[in-house]
XYZ file of C-alpha atoms in Angstrom:
365
model
C 70.177 78.598 94.085
C 73.353 79.929 95.779
C 74.704 83.192 94.454
C 77.878 83.158 92.368
C 79.846 86.356 92.910
C 83.082 87.204 91.124
C 85.422 89.808 92.657
C 87.694 91.177 89.926
C 91.042 92.744 90.879
C 94.680 93.100 89.885
C 97.874 93.603 91.847
C 98.729 96.854 90.066
C 98.687 98.707 93.358
C 97.834 97.077 96.669
C 94.459 98.724 97.317
C 92.549 96.773 94.658
C 93.582 93.385 96.013
C 93.014 94.418 99.649
C 89.478 95.564 98.842
C 88.706 92.316 97.001
C 90.074 90.233 99.890
C 88.032 92.111 102.496
C 84.827 91.832 100.476
C 85.475 88.125 99.874
C 85.773 87.488 103.598
C 82.677 89.523 104.496
C 80.505 88.059 101.737
C 81.349 84.474 102.711
C 80.668 85.285 106.362
C 77.310 86.897 105.631
C 76.154 84.208 103.171
C 78.184 81.005 103.621
C 76.276 79.147 100.896
C 77.258 81.731 98.262
C 80.155 80.873 95.958
C 82.471 83.871 95.992
C 85.670 83.902 93.954
C 88.633 86.245 93.694
C 89.717 86.740 90.090
C 92.916 88.448 88.962
C 92.136 88.551 85.249
C 95.831 88.825 84.352
C 96.306 85.284 85.689
C 94.450 83.763 82.732
C 96.293 85.674 80.000
C 99.841 85.650 78.637
C 102.435 86.149 81.369
C 104.052 89.074 79.547
C 100.855 91.137 79.881
C 100.775 90.670 83.669
C 104.448 91.607 83.823
C 103.913 94.685 81.655
C 100.877 95.980 83.582
C 101.259 94.793 87.179
C 105.038 94.646 87.477
C 105.392 97.626 85.147
C 103.064 99.703 87.322
C 104.950 98.860 90.493
C 108.318 99.505 88.812
C 107.230 102.854 87.348
C 105.613 104.102 90.545
C 108.501 103.141 92.797
C 111.567 103.316 90.566
C 110.920 105.462 87.488
C 108.050 107.804 88.383
C 108.476 109.765 85.149
C 107.323 106.699 83.168
C 104.100 106.588 85.144
C 103.619 110.340 84.696
C 104.003 110.015 80.904
C 101.530 107.125 80.832
C 99.004 109.059 82.923
C 99.352 112.111 80.668
C 98.342 109.882 77.726
C 95.546 108.332 79.785
C 93.506 111.528 80.216
C 90.666 110.975 77.711
C 87.997 108.352 77.160
C 89.195 107.492 73.617
C 92.748 106.849 74.876
C 91.515 104.636 77.717
C 89.125 102.727 75.447
C 91.829 102.204 72.811
C 94.239 100.828 75.390
C 91.503 98.532 76.745
C 90.720 97.202 73.262
C 94.391 96.454 72.570
C 94.650 94.502 75.838
C 91.300 92.851 75.175
C 92.525 91.344 71.933
C 94.851 89.085 73.942
C 92.946 88.730 77.212
C 89.276 88.592 76.228
C 89.086 84.926 75.043
C 90.683 83.594 78.249
C 88.605 85.852 80.504
C 85.394 84.865 78.717
C 86.280 81.168 79.047
C 86.751 81.670 82.799
C 83.356 83.396 83.067
C 81.685 80.596 81.113
C 83.208 78.052 83.505
C 82.213 79.890 86.722
C 78.993 81.463 85.401
C 78.751 84.345 87.899
C 75.441 86.120 88.350
C 77.210 89.132 89.897
C 80.542 90.695 88.923
C 82.084 93.167 91.364
C 84.967 95.166 89.915
C 87.663 96.311 92.359
C 89.687 97.581 89.404
C 88.516 99.840 86.526
C 87.831 97.241 83.819
C 84.034 97.288 83.636
C 84.068 98.914 80.175
C 86.221 96.056 78.854
C 84.182 93.257 80.455
C 80.946 94.716 79.065
C 81.979 93.609 75.547
C 82.640 89.981 76.522
C 80.196 87.435 75.023
C 79.319 85.996 78.458
C 78.432 89.419 79.878
C 76.442 90.442 76.805
C 74.521 87.158 76.714
C 73.838 86.543 80.426
C 73.868 90.155 81.661
C 75.116 89.518 85.216
C 74.582 92.317 87.716
C 77.694 94.471 87.901
C 79.106 96.997 90.353
C 82.410 98.883 90.372
C 83.914 99.644 93.792
C 86.139 102.699 93.362
C 89.146 102.056 95.618
C 90.662 105.536 95.141
C 88.738 107.123 98.000
C 89.288 110.852 97.521
C 90.518 111.632 93.970
C 89.701 108.830 91.490
C 90.968 109.076 87.915
C 88.732 109.245 84.842
C 89.481 105.590 83.981
C 87.192 104.491 86.817
C 84.207 106.144 85.100
C 84.570 105.347 81.397
C 81.430 103.206 81.364
C 78.590 105.605 82.170
C 76.022 102.758 82.224
C 77.541 100.801 85.112
C 76.809 101.281 88.815
C 79.542 102.649 91.069
C 80.375 102.710 94.755
C 82.279 105.783 95.925
C 83.586 106.374 99.429
C 83.787 110.165 99.773
C 81.896 113.314 98.723
C 84.953 114.273 96.649
C 84.784 111.029 94.662
C 81.026 111.459 94.190
C 81.582 114.922 92.696
C 84.281 113.610 90.360
C 81.992 110.793 89.185
C 79.199 113.266 88.429
C 81.672 115.465 86.549
C 82.466 112.423 84.378
C 78.755 112.042 83.511
C 77.836 109.152 85.820
C 74.097 109.611 86.526
C 73.179 110.008 90.204
C 70.971 106.911 90.141
C 74.088 104.860 89.268
C 76.124 106.187 92.199
C 76.098 104.602 95.644
C 77.847 106.300 98.565
C 79.444 104.164 101.282
C 81.886 105.922 103.615
C 85.562 104.979 103.977
C 85.518 101.214 103.037
C 88.393 99.615 104.942
C 88.730 96.333 106.814
C 86.209 96.395 109.705
C 88.868 95.429 112.253
C 90.086 99.050 112.026
C 86.819 100.140 113.660
C 88.307 99.558 117.096
C 91.783 99.473 118.635
C 93.735 96.371 119.578
C 92.996 95.164 123.138
C 95.688 96.459 125.558
C 96.800 92.971 126.606
C 97.355 91.913 122.989
C 99.163 95.169 122.230
C 101.545 94.565 125.123
C 102.132 90.966 124.049
C 103.101 92.083 120.560
C 105.403 94.806 121.895
C 107.288 92.162 123.842
C 107.253 89.731 120.918
C 108.695 92.268 118.465
C 111.073 93.892 120.923
C 109.461 97.324 121.000
C 110.945 98.377 124.311
C 111.142 102.136 123.730
C 108.158 104.316 124.747
C 107.509 105.788 121.265
C 107.103 103.887 117.978
C 107.466 105.101 114.393
C 106.037 102.910 111.618
C 107.491 103.417 108.126
C 105.471 101.754 105.375
C 104.836 102.253 101.684
C 102.616 99.455 100.438
C 103.888 96.434 98.549
C 107.099 98.054 97.346
C 108.067 99.962 100.500
C 109.054 103.639 100.544
C 111.795 104.915 98.277
C 113.286 106.958 101.137
C 113.069 104.187 103.754
C 116.807 103.585 104.144
C 117.726 107.277 104.313
C 114.864 107.905 106.730
C 115.875 105.023 108.988
C 119.405 106.425 109.275
C 117.892 109.680 110.533
C 115.411 108.038 112.917
C 117.548 105.458 114.708
C 119.591 108.231 116.314
C 116.554 109.753 118.035
C 116.315 108.919 121.702
C 113.520 106.747 123.058
C 111.931 105.504 119.827
C 111.334 102.193 118.091
C 111.633 102.292 114.309
C 109.486 99.696 112.525
C 109.871 99.399 108.752
C 107.610 97.388 106.431
C 109.460 96.623 103.188
C 106.663 94.723 101.447
C 107.932 92.737 98.465
C 111.091 94.861 98.226
C 113.735 92.250 99.036
C 116.601 94.624 98.293
C 115.330 97.100 100.903
C 114.718 94.302 103.407
C 118.264 92.957 103.019
C 119.744 96.459 103.127
C 117.984 97.325 106.385
C 118.657 93.940 107.959
C 122.387 94.301 107.225
C 122.315 97.872 108.592
C 120.620 96.665 111.795
C 123.165 93.884 112.322
C 126.182 96.051 111.515
C 125.219 98.754 113.994
C 123.519 96.424 116.530
C 120.334 98.450 116.502
C 117.898 96.907 118.961
C 115.335 99.641 118.333
C 115.050 98.841 114.588
C 112.493 96.187 113.583
C 112.267 95.166 109.926
C 109.356 93.355 108.265
C 109.079 92.084 104.704
C 105.566 91.534 103.379
C 103.163 91.244 106.312
C 99.455 90.699 106.922
C 99.711 92.421 110.316
C 99.327 96.061 109.317
C 96.384 96.450 111.686
C 98.539 95.370 114.605
C 101.518 97.489 113.532
C 99.447 100.657 113.097
C 97.912 100.037 116.533
C 101.341 99.892 118.152
C 102.632 102.997 116.349
C 102.460 106.560 117.622
C 103.157 107.975 114.168
C 102.992 106.426 110.693
C 105.165 107.596 107.800
C 103.746 106.494 104.463
C 102.882 107.435 100.919
C 99.429 108.829 100.219
C 97.555 105.590 99.565
C 93.868 106.169 100.355
C 93.393 102.975 102.371
C 96.497 103.634 104.493
C 95.328 107.179 105.253
C 91.882 105.932 106.286
C 93.334 103.117 108.425
C 95.767 105.407 110.246
C 93.174 108.097 110.906
C 90.591 105.517 112.031
C 92.974 104.463 114.789
C 93.766 108.111 115.638
C 97.487 107.944 114.914
C 99.707 110.789 113.744
C 100.303 110.652 109.983
C 103.219 111.909 107.899
C 102.902 111.561 104.124
C 106.238 111.651 102.335
C 105.270 110.705 98.774
C 102.282 110.360 96.462
C 101.431 109.055 93.007
C 100.202 111.729 90.612
C 97.388 112.310 89.796
C 95.211 109.873 91.745
C 96.843 110.413 95.157
C 97.280 114.179 94.879
C 93.792 114.780 96.240
C 94.625 112.617 99.259
C 97.577 114.865 100.104
C 95.523 118.031 99.675
C 92.778 116.665 101.934
C 95.261 115.793 104.689
C 96.945 119.190 104.461
C 93.805 121.293 104.126
C 91.948 119.554 106.948
C 95.099 119.385 109.131
C 94.769 115.634 109.502
C 98.506 115.055 109.202
C 101.661 116.373 107.578
C 103.184 116.284 104.101
C 106.987 116.238 104.403
C 109.318 114.782 101.771
C 112.836 115.150 103.186
C 114.097 112.521 105.710
C 115.818 115.102 107.961
C 112.641 117.186 108.161
C 110.551 114.083 108.842
C 112.857 113.143 111.724
C 112.607 116.693 113.092
C 108.797 116.582 112.960
C 108.756 113.204 114.724
C 111.005 114.586 117.468
C 108.557 117.489 117.814
C 105.503 115.194 117.915
C 107.199 113.036 120.522
C 107.671 115.919 122.912
C 104.370 117.807 122.610
C 100.697 117.123 121.802
C 99.835 116.894 118.087
C 98.246 119.801 116.209
C 96.118 117.614 113.950
C 92.355 117.316 114.047
C 90.651 114.101 115.074
C 88.575 112.671 112.234
C 85.667 110.408 113.079
C 85.414 108.009 110.148
C 82.368 105.828 109.619
C 83.439 102.567 108.002
C 80.623 101.126 105.862
C 82.380 98.131 104.300
C 79.979 95.698 105.996
C 76.966 97.615 104.690
C 78.520 97.433 101.229
C 78.820 93.639 101.504
C 75.128 93.427 102.433
C 74.284 95.696 99.498
C 76.167 93.388 97.094
C 74.289 90.351 98.357
C 70.965 92.164 97.811
C 71.732 93.330 94.250
């Protein structure tokens, strides 16, 4: 009988959805007869809950960071996390359970920390599907990933393994798979394809700066662009994600000043190609972005991070000299000018990407 595998995610942060998408593709390639579904559990509940959690997360992180900081300060203990989960479960649980009864998965893979909530659902308690939580915060995961000490977890770094053990996850429930990013980042873009894309996107200068900040773009993107476009001999590529206001602002700025060296993207599925063409990437401290940039041996400048889960990412980059942490646009531009004119000081990190081994592991559960 073909396996039924459910990949659970949300869009509260881009890394959860990206992980679920990559696993979905790999699982269906490895076992075409398996039925593998992506499931954003907010889609089956009241719309206001999705707006409050997903849209609220993105708004707080990118617009009102203090709100997110207050929420995280509350979210520091197991009782607080479990109480919040129960309150949400009162409205979401019936619809989620109905979906599970309809699909009847024999494996549930969590790409978002909701295993402790799903465990109480009637379908899960009755049928006991095999479960696995893939921790998408690579270097410094929060306690809410490890509330359920009975579940099995995949972690992608020694730092995350230590944090999981500190939160009382037994070693037999921990599975270590390095890095966990899309396998296409294992090797660079072929030179002919890279040249074709440079011509297609009008990247005619010898040095390219990529500015990206996930789905919402970087808060400092516009100020940074104004500093960068004046540097000689560089292309400035900005990914705005879903931030239409930023996209329109930069597009108008490009047209007003006739800036041929400024290329603006909205939401794009071509991050692999863009990172390949870049010499340096300016981004926030998302774990997947850091791993993708370092896998392709590009210079990295982190200009922002979300406390507390991305703080460890910044410290790792700084301590290991894998990149730079610079917040101010003028100082970022100065560092880019310096990198452009002399060899980088950073170390080269050889990352082993084990996402395909993880997909095989899931199929063998």
